GROMACS .gro file of C-alpha atoms in nm:
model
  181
    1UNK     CA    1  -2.408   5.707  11.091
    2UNK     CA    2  -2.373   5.559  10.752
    3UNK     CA    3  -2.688   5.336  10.616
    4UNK     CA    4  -2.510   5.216  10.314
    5UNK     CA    5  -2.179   5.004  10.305
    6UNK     CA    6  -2.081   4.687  10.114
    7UNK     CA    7  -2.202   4.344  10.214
    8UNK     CA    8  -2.060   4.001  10.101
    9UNK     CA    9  -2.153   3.814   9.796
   10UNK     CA   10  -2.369   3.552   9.981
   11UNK     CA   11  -2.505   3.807  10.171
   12UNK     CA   12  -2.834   3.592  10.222
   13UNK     CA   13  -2.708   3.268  10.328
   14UNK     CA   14  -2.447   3.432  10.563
   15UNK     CA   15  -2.736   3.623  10.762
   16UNK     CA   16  -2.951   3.273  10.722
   17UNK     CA   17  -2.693   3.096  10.941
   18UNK     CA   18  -2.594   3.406  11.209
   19UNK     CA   19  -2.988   3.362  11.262
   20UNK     CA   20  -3.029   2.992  11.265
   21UNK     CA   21  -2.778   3.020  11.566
   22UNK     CA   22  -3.013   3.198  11.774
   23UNK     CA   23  -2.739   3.378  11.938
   24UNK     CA   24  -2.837   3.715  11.921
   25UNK     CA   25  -2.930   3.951  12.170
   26UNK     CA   26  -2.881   3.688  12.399
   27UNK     CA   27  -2.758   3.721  12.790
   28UNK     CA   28  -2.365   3.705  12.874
   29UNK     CA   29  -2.230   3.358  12.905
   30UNK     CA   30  -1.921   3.305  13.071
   31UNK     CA   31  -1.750   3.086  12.807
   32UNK     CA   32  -1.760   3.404  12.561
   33UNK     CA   33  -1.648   3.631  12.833
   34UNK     CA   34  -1.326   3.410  12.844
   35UNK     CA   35  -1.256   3.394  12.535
   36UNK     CA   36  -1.263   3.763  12.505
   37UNK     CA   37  -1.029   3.823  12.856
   38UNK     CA   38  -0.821   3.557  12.727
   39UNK     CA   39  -0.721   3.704  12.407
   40UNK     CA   40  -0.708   4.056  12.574
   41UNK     CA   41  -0.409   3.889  12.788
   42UNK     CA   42  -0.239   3.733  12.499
   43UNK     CA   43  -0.229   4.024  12.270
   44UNK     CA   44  -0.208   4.271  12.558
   45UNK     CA   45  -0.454   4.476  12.377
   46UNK     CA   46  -0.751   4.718  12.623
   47UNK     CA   47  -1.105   4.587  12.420
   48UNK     CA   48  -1.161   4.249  12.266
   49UNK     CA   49  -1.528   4.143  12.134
   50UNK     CA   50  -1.675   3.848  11.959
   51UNK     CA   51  -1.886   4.071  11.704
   52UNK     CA   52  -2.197   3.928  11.491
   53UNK     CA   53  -2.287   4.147  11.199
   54UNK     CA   54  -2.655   4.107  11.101
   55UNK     CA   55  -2.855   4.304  10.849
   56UNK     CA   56  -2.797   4.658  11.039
   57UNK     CA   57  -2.543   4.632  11.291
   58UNK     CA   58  -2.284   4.470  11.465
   59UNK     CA   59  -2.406   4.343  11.784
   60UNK     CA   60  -2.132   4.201  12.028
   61UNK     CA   61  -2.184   3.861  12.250
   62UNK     CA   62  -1.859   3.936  12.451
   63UNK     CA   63  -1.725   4.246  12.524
   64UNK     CA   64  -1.390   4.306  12.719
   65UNK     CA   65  -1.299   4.631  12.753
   66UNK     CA   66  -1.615   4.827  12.616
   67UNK     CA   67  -1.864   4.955  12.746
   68UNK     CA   68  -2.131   4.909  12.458
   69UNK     CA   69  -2.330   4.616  12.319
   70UNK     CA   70  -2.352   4.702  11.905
   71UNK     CA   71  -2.309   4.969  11.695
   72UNK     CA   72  -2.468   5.037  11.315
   73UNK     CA   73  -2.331   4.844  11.061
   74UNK     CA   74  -2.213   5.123  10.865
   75UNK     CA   75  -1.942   5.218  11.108
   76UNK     CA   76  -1.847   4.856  11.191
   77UNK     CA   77  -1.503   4.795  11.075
   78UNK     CA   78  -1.608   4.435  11.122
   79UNK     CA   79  -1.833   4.469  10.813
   80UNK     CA   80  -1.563   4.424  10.598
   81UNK     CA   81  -1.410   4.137  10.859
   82UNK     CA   82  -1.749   3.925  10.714
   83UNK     CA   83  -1.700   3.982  10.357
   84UNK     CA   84  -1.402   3.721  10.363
   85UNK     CA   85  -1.281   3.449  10.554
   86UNK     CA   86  -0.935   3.616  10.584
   87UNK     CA   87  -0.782   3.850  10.876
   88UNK     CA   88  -0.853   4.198  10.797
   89UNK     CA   89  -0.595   4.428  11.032
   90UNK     CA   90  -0.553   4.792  10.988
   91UNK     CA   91  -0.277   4.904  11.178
   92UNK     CA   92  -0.362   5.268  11.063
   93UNK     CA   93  -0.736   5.368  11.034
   94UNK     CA   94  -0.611   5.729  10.964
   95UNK     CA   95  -0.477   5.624  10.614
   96UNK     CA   96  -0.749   5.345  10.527
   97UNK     CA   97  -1.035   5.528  10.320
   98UNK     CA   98  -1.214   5.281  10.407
   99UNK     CA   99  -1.226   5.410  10.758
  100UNK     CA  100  -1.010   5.747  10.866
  101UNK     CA  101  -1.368   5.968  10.844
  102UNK     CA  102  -1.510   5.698  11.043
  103UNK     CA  103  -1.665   5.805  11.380
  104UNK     CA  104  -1.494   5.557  11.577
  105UNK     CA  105  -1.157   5.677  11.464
  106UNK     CA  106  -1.212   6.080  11.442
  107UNK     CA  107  -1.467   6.080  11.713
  108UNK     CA  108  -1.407   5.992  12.118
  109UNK     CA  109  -1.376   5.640  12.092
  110UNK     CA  110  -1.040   5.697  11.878
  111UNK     CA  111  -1.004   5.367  11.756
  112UNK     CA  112  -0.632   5.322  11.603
  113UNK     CA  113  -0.583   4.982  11.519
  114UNK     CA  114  -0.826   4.699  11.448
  115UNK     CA  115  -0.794   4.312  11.378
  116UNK     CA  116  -1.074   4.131  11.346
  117UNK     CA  117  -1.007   3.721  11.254
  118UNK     CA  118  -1.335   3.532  11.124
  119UNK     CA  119  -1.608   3.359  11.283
  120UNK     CA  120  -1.704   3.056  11.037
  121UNK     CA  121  -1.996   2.873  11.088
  122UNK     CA  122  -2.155   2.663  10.805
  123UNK     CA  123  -1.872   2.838  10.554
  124UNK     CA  124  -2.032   3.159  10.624
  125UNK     CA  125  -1.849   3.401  10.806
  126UNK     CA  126  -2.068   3.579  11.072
  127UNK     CA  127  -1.894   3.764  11.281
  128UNK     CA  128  -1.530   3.813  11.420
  129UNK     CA  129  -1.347   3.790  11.694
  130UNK     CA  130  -1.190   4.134  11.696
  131UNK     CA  131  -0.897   4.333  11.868
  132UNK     CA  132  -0.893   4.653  11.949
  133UNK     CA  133  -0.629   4.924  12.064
  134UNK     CA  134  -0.692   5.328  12.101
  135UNK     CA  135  -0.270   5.356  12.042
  136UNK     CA  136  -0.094   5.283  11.695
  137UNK     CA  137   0.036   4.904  11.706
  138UNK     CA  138   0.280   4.722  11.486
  139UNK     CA  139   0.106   4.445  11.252
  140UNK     CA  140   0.050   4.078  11.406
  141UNK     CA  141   0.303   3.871  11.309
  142UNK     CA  142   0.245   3.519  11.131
  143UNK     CA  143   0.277   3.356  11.415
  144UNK     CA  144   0.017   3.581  11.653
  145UNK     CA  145  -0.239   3.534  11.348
  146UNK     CA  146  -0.202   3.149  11.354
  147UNK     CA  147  -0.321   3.226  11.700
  148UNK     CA  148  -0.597   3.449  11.653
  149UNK     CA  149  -0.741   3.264  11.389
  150UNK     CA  150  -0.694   2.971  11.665
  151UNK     CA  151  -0.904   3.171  11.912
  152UNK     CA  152  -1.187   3.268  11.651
  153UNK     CA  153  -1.196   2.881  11.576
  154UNK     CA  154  -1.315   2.845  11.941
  155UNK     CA  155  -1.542   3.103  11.920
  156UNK     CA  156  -1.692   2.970  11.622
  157UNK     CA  157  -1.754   2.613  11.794
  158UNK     CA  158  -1.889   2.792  12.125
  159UNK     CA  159  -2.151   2.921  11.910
  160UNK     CA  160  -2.200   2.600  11.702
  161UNK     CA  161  -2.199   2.387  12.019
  162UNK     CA  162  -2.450   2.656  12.204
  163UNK     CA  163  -2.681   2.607  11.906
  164UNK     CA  164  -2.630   2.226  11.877
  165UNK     CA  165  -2.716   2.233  12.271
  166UNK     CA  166  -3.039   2.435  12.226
  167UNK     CA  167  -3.168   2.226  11.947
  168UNK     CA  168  -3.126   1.877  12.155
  169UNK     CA  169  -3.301   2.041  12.463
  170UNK     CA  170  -3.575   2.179  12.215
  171UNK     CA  171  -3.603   1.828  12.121
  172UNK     CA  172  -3.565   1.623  12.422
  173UNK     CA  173  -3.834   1.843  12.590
  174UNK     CA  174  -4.030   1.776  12.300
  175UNK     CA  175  -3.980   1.387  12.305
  176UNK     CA  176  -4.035   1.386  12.706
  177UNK     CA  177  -4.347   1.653  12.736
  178UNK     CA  178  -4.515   1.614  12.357
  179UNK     CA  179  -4.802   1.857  12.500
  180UNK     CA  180  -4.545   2.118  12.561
  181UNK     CA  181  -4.397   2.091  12.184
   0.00000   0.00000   0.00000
């Protein structure tokens, strides 16, 4: 596994707001898992996650169609999907050098096509809401990433409203038990 690949210019801020969403490493919630089987069915693709890349790996909230929580950050194709705030789609790892001697495409998992569309919070992208097919697909067409970027818009305010939701409980339970603040 590698332990060095790029990272976006605001590096620090964009790592300052995945963590002031206190979303990591947390349990499975339903509204994720939907999103995730949802956009499975619509782009009739097998794995679909909602991916968060902190400082040394990309740790998934939902994952359809996989049977593993994170991997390192050096293999994540999603660590390029965070150093932008556009669609990044490579419809042929094989022929990316970014990618064809990654594991996930030469090894078992034999990942050949990835899309992952943006999760914005706070204009910092943290994550992405990523497709993923083990067969060679055609690229999305305008239309289909209109709709993707749609879907990682909901992701985005799942999170935001999860963390908005947390922070009002924190603070009602404050306001109603002060000795428990």
């Amino acid at each position: 596994m590698s332990t060095s690949f790029p990272v976006s210019p605001d590096e620090a801020s964009r790592i300052s707001v995945l963590k002031e969403m206190s979303i990591l490493d947390t349990i499975e919630e339903r509204k994720f898992d939907d999103i995730t089987a949802l956009t499975s069915m619509i782009f009739d693709v097998p794995s679909v996650t909602i991916s968060l890349v902190d400082e040394t790996r990309q740790w998934f909230k939902s994952h359809h169609g996989l049977n593993v929580c994170e991997t390192d950050r050096g293999i994540a194709f999603c660590n390029y999907t965070v150093m932008s705030d556009q669609i990044l789609e490579i419809t042929d790892p094989l022929s990316d050098a970014r990618f064809r001697d990654n594991p996930l495409v030469t090894g078992d998992f034999h990942l050949r096509y990835y899309c992952g569309a943006p999760i914005i919070i706070k204009g910092q992208t943290i994550g992405a809401l990523c497709l993923l097919d083990y067969s060679e697909r055609s690229a999305l067409s305008e239309t289909q990433r209109k709709i993707l970027t749609g879907l990682a818009k909901i992701a985005a305010d799942a999170i935001l409203n999860r963390h908005l939701l947390q922070k009002s409980t924190m603070l009602l339970t404050g306001l109603l038990n002060p000795d428990r603040a």
